[in-house]
Coordinates of C-alpha atoms and ligand atoms in Angstrom, one line a residue:
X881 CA -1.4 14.9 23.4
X882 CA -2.3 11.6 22.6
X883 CA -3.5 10.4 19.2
X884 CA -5.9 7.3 19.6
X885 CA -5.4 7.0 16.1
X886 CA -1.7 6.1 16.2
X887 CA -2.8 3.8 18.6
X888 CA -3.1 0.0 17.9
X889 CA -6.9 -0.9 19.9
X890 CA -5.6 -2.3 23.2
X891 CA -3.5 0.7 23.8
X892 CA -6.0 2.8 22.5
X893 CA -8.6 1.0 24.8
X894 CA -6.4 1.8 28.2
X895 CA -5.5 5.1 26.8
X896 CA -9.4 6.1 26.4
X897 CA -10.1 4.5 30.1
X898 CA -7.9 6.5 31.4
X899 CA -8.9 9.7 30.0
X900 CA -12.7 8.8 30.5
X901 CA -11.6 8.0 34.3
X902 CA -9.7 11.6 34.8
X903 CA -12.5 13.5 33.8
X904 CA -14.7 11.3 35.7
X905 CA -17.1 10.0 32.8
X906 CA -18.2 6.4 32.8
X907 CA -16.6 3.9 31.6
X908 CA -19.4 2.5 29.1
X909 CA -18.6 5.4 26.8
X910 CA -15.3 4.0 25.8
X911 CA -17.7 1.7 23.8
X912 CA -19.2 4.3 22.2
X913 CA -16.4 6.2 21.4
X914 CA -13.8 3.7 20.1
X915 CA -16.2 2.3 16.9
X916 CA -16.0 6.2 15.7
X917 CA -12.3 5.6 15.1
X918 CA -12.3 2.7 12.5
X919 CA -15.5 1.0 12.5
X920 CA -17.8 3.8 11.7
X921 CA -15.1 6.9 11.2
X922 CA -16.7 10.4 11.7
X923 CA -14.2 13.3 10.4
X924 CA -14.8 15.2 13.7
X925 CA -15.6 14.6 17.1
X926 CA -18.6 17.1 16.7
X927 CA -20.3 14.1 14.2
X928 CA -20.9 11.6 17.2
X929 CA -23.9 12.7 18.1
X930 CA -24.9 10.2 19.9
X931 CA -22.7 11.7 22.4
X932 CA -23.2 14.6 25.2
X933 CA -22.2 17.6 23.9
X934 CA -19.8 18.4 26.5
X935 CA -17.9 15.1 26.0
X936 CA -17.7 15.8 22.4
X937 CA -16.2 19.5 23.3
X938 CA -14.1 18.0 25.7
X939 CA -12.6 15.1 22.9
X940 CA -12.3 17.2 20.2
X941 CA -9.9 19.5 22.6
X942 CA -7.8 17.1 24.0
X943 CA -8.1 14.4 22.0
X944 CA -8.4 15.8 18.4
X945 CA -8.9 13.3 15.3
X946 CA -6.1 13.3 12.7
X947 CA -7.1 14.4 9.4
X948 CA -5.4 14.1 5.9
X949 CA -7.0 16.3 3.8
X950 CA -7.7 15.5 0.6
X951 CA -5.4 17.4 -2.1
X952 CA -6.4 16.1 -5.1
X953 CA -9.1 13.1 -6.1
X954 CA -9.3 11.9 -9.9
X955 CA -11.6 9.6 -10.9
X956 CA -10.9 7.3 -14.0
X957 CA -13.7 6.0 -16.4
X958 CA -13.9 2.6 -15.3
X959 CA -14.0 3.6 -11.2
X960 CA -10.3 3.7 -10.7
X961 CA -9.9 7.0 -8.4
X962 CA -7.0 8.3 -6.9
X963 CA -6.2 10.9 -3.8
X964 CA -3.2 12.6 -2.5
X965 CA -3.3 13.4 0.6
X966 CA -2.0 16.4 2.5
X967 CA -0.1 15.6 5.3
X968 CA 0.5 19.3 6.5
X969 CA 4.0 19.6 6.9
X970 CA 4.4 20.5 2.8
X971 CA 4.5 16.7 1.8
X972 CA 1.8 15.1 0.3
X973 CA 1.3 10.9 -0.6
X974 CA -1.1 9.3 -2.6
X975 CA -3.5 5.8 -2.6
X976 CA -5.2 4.8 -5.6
X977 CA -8.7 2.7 -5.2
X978 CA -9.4 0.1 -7.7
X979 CA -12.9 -1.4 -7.6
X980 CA -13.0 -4.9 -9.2
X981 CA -16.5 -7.0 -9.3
X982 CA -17.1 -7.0 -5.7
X983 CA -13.3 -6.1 -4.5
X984 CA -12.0 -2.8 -4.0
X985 CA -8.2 -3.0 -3.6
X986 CA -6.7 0.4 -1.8
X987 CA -3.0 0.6 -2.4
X988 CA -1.5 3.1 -0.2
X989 CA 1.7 4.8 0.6
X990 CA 4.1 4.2 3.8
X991 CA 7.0 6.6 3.2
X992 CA 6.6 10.1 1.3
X993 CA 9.2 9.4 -1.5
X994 CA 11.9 6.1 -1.1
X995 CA 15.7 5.6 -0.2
X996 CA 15.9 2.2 -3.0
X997 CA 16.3 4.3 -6.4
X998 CA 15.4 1.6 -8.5
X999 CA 16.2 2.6 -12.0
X1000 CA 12.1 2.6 -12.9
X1001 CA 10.1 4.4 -10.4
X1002 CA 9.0 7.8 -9.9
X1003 CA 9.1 7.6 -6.1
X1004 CA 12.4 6.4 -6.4
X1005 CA 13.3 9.4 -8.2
X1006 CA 12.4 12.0 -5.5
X1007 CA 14.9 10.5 -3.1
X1008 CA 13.6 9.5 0.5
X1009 CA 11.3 12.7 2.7
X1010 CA 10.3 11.0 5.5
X1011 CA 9.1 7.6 7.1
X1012 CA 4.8 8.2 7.3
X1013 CA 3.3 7.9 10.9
X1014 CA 0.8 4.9 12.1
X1015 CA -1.6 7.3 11.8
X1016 CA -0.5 8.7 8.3
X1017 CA -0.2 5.2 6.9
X1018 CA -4.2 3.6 8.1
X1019 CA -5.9 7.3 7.7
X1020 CA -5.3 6.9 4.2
X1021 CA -8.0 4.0 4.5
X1022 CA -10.4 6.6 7.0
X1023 CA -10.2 9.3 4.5
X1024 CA -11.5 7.3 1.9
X1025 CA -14.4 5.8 4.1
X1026 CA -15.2 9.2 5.5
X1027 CA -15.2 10.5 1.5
X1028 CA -18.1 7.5 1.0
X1029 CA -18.9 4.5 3.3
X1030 CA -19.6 2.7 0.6
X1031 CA -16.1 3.1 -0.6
X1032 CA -14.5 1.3 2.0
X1033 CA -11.5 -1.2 0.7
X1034 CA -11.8 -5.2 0.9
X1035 CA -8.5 -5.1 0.5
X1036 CA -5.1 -3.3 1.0
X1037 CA -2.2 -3.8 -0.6
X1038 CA 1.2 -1.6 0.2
X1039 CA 2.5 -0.6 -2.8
X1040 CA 2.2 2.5 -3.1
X1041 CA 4.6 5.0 -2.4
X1042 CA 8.1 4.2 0.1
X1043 CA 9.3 0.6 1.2
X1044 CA 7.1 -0.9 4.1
X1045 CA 10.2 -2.7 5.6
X1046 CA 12.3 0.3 5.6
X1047 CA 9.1 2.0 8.2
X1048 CA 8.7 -1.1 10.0
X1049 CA 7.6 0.3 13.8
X1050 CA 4.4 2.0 11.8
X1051 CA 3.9 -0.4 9.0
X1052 CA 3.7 -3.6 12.3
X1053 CA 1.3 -0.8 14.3
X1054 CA -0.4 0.2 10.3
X1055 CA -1.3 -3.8 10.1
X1056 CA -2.5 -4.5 13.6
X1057 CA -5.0 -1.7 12.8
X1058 CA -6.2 -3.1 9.5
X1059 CA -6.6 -6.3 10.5
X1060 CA -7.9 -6.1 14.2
X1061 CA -11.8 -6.4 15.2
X1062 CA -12.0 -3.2 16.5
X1063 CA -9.7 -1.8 14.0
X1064 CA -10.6 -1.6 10.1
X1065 CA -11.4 -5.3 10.2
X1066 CA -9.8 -6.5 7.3
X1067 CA -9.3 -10.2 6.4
X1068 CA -4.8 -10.4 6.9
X1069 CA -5.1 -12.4 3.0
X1070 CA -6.6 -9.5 1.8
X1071 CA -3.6 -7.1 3.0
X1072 CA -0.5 -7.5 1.1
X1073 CA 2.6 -6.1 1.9
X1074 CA 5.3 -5.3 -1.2
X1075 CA 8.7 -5.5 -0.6
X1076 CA 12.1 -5.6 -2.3
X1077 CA 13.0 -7.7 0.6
X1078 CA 14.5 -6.2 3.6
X1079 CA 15.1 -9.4 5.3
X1080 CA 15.5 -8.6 9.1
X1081 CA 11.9 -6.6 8.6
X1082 CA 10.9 -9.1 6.2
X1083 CA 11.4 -11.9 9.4
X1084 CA 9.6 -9.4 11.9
X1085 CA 6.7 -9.7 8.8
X1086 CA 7.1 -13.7 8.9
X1087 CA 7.1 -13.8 12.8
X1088 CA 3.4 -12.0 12.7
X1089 CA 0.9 -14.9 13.7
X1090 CA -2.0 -13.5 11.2
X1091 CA -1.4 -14.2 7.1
X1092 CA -1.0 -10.9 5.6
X1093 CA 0.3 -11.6 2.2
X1094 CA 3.4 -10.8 0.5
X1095 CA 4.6 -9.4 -2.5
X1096 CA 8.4 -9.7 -3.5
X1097 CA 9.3 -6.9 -6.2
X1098 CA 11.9 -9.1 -8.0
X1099 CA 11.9 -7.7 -11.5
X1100 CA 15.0 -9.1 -12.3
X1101 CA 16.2 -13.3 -12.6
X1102 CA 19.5 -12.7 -12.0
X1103 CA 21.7 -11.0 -9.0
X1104 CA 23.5 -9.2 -12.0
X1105 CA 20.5 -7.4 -13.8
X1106 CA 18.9 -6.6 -10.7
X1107 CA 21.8 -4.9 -9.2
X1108 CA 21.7 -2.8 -12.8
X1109 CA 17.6 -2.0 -11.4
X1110 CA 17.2 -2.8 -8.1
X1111 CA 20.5 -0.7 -6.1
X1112 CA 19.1 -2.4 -3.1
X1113 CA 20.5 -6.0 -4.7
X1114 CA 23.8 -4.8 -3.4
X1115 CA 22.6 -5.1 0.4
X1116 CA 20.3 -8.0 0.3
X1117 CA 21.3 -10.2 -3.0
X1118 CA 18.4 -12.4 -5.2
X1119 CA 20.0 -15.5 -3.6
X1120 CA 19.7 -14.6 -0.3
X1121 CA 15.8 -13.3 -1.0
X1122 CA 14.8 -16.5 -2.4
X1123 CA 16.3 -18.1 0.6
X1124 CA 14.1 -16.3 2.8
X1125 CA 10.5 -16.7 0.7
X1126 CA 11.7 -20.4 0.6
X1127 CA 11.3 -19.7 4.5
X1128 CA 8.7 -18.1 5.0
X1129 CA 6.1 -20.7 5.0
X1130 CA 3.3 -19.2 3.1
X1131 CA 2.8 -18.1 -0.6
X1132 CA 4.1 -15.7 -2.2
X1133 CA 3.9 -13.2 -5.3
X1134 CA 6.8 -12.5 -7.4
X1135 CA 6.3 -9.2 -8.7
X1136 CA 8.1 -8.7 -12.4
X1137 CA 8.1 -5.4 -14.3
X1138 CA 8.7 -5.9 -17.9
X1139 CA 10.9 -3.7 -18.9
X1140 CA 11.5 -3.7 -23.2
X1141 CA 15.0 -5.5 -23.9
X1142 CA 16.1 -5.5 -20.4
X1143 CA 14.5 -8.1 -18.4
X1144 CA 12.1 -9.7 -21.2
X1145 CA 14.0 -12.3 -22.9
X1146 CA 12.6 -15.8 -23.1
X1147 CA 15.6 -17.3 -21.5
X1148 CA 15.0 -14.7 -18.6
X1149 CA 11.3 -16.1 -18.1
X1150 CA 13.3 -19.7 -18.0
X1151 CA 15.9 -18.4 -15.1
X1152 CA 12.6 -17.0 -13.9
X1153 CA 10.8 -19.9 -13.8
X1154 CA 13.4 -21.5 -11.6
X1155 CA 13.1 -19.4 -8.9
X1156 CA 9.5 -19.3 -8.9
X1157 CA 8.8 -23.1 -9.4
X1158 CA 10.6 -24.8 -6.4
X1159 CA 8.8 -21.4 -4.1
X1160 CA 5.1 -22.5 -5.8
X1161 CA 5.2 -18.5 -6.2
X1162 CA 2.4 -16.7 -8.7
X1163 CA 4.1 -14.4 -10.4
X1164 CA 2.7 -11.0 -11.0
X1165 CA 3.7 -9.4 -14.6
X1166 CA 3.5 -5.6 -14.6
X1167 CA 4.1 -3.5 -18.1
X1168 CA 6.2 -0.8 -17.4
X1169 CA 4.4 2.5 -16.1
X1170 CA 6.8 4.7 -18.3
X1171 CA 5.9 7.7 -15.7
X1172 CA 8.8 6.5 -13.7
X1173 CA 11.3 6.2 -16.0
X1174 CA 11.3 8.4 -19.3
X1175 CA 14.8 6.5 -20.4
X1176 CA 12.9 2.6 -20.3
X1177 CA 10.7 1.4 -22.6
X1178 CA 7.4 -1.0 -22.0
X1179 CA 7.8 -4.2 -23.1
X1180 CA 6.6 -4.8 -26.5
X1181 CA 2.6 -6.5 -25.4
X1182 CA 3.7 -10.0 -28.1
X1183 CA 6.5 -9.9 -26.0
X1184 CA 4.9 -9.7 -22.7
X1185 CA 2.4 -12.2 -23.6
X1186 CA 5.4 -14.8 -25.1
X1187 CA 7.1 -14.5 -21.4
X1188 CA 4.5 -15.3 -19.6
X1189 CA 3.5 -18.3 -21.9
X1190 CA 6.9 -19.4 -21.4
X1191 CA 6.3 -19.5 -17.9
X1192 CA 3.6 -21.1 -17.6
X1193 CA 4.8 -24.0 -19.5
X1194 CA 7.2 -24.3 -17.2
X1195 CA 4.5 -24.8 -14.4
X1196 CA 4.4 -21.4 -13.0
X1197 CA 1.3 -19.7 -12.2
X1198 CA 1.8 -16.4 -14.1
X1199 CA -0.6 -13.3 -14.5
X1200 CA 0.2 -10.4 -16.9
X1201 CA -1.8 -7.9 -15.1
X1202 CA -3.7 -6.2 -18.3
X1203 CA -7.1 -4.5 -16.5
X1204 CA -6.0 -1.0 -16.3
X1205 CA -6.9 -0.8 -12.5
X1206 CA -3.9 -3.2 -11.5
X1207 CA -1.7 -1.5 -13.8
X1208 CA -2.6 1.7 -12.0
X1209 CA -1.7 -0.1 -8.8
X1210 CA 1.3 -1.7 -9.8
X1211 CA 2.5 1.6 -10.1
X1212 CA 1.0 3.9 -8.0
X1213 CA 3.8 4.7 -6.5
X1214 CA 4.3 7.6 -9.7
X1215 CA 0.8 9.2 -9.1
X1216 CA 2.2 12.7 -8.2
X1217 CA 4.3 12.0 -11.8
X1218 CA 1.1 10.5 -13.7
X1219 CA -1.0 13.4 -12.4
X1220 CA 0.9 16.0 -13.8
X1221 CA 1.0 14.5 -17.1
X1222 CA -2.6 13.8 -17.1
X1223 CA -3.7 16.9 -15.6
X1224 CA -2.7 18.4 -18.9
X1225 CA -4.1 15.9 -21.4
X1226 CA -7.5 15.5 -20.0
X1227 CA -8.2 18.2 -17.8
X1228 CA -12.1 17.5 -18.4
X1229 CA -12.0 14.3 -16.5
X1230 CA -10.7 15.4 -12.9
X1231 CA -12.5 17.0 -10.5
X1232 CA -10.0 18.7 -8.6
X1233 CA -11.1 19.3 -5.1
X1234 CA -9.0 22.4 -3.5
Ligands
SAH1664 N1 8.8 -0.4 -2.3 C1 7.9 -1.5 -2.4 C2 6.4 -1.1 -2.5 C3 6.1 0.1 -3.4 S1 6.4 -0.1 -5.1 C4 8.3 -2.4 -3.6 O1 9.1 -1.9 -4.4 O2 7.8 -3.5 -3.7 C5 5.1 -1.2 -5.6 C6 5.2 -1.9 -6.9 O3 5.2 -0.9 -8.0 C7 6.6 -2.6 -6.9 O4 6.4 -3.9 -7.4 C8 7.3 -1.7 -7.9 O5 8.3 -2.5 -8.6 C9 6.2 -1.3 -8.9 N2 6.6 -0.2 -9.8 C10 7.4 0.8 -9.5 N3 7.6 1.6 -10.5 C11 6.9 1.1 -11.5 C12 6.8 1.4 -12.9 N4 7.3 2.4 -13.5 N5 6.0 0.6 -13.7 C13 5.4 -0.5 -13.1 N6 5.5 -0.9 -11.8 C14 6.3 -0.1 -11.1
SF4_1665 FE1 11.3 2.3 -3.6 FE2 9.6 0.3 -4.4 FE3 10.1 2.4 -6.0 FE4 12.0 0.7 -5.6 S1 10.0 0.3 -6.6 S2 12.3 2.9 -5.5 S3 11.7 0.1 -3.4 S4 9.1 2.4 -4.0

């Protein structure tokens, strides 16, 4: 059976025609049928109604929609709400939606769990599941248009659970979908992609002709520490990374989690700055979501604020993301972690949707 929503629009396009052609329906109707699978989403064929009965019978049979129902949705005082999505097999990811002034930043997942283990993430605790579909990866955007139209994202950012470059097929198909016209229609700058730095996939990302930004999860200024948090600085080293940002021809972020006596010394932001200055990165400083990692402690917030001080004296554009929405999304990968734990603390606040 063919899913149109795994489907980047071309494909989907000659896919439709065909099926429209078989059953001996007019061609016009592609154009009527395709804006229900992005553009203006309807959970079931049935909801079209602005087409025949019989052809909405006749999609909803052969060529069903792909759902992802909704396990759980928490909504945070200041508009932050979360999902986690049931994929049906027994696995479940999550997105998190972060409204900010007129933005609202959807950070979704592209693997259910992750291979990397680094030492302070919850995803990278339950071990690698599975690689998420096309599908699985953009419906996470449809289910939360199809929750509220007026919900849906400006922006999409992949940094929730799994490593993009490690799914590449479905994160390249994913993207086309975003961005495209006749797909989700969202701007390439306002989709970033967050890597450790895979760098064949992260050249297959460079290669793309439309901007999607990138984020590099460095969180270490030196090949030794990271290899102590990132096992992944074993295959693709810090030196060799920086080589390939210096590369890649447009800006990048640097992300930095600051971990409490690990990674926050002054003298770290200094080897820091050297990496970032000669790239023109920004770099992004994240406290420590202590859901992922019970044996690491936060950064003292002096602390925090000293390094990124230091810095910017050194010429680098740094940001110590404070608003509680971006910490959320820096580490939305832990949400099935965080949910737990706050399930029990402030049970009044969730609406849990079975
Ligand atoms: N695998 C990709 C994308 C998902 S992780 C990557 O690592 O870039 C998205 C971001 O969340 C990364 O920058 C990651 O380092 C950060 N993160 C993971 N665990 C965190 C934690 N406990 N506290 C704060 N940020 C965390
Ligand atoms: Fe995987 Fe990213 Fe978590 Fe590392 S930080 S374990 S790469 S999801």
């Amino acid at each position: 059976m063919v899913d149109l929503l795994s489907l980047v629009p071309d494909p989907a396009r000659a896919a439709l025609a065909q099926w429209l052609e078989a059953r001996g329906e007019p061609a016009y109707r592609a154009r009527q049928i395709l804006p229900r699978l992005w553009q203006r989403p309807v959970g079931s064929w049935d909801e079209a109604t602005e087409l025949p009965a019989t052809l909405r019978r006749a999609l909803a049979q052969t060529l069903p929609l792909r759902r992802l129902p909704l396990s759980t949705r928490q909504v945070s005082r200041d508009g932050t709400e979360k999902y986690l999505w049931d994929l049906g097999d027994g696995e479940a990811v999550e997105s998190v939606l972060i409204p900010e002034g007129k933005r609202r930043t959807l950070c979704i997942s592209s693997q259910v769990g992750c291979a990397l283990g680094c030492v302070f993430c919850a995803t990278g605790r339950m071990g690698f599941r599975r690689n998420l579909s096309v599908a699985e990866i953009v419906c996470q955007v449809r289910e939360v248009m199809l929750l509220d139209a007026a919900l849906k994202p400006t922006n999409v950012v992949f940094m929730g659970m799994g490593e993009p470059l490690l799914n590449w097929d479905a994160v390249d198909g994913a993207l086309t979908i975003l961005n495209h016209a006749e797909g989700l229609g969202i701007g390439a700058r306002h989709v970033t992609v967050s890597t450790v730095g895979i760098l064949p996939n992260l050249a297959k990302l460079a290669q793309r002709p439309e901007q999607f930004r990138l984020a590099l999860s460095l969180h270490a200024p030196t090949s030794e520490l990271r290899h102590e948090l990132m096992p992944i600085e074993r295959k693709y080293t810090l030196p060799a990374v920086i080589a390939a940002l210096a590369r890649f021809r447009r800006r990048v972020t640097l992300e930095y989690v600051l971990i409490g006596g690990r990674n926050d010394a002054l003298e770290q932001a200094d080897q820091l700055a050297q990496l970032a200055r000669p790239l023109g990165a920004l770099v992004n400083l994240l406290p420590l979501h202590p859901g992922g990692a019970p044996d690491l402690s936060p950064s003292p917030r002096a602390q925090m604020l000293a390094f990124e001080r230091r810095l910017r004296r050194q010429g680098v554009e740094a940001v110590l993301r404070r608003s509680r929405g971006l910490d959320i999304s820096a580490a939305c990968g832990q949400l099935r972690v965080e949910l737990e734990a706050r399930r029990k603390v402030r049970t009044e606040e969730h609406a849990r949707i079975e």
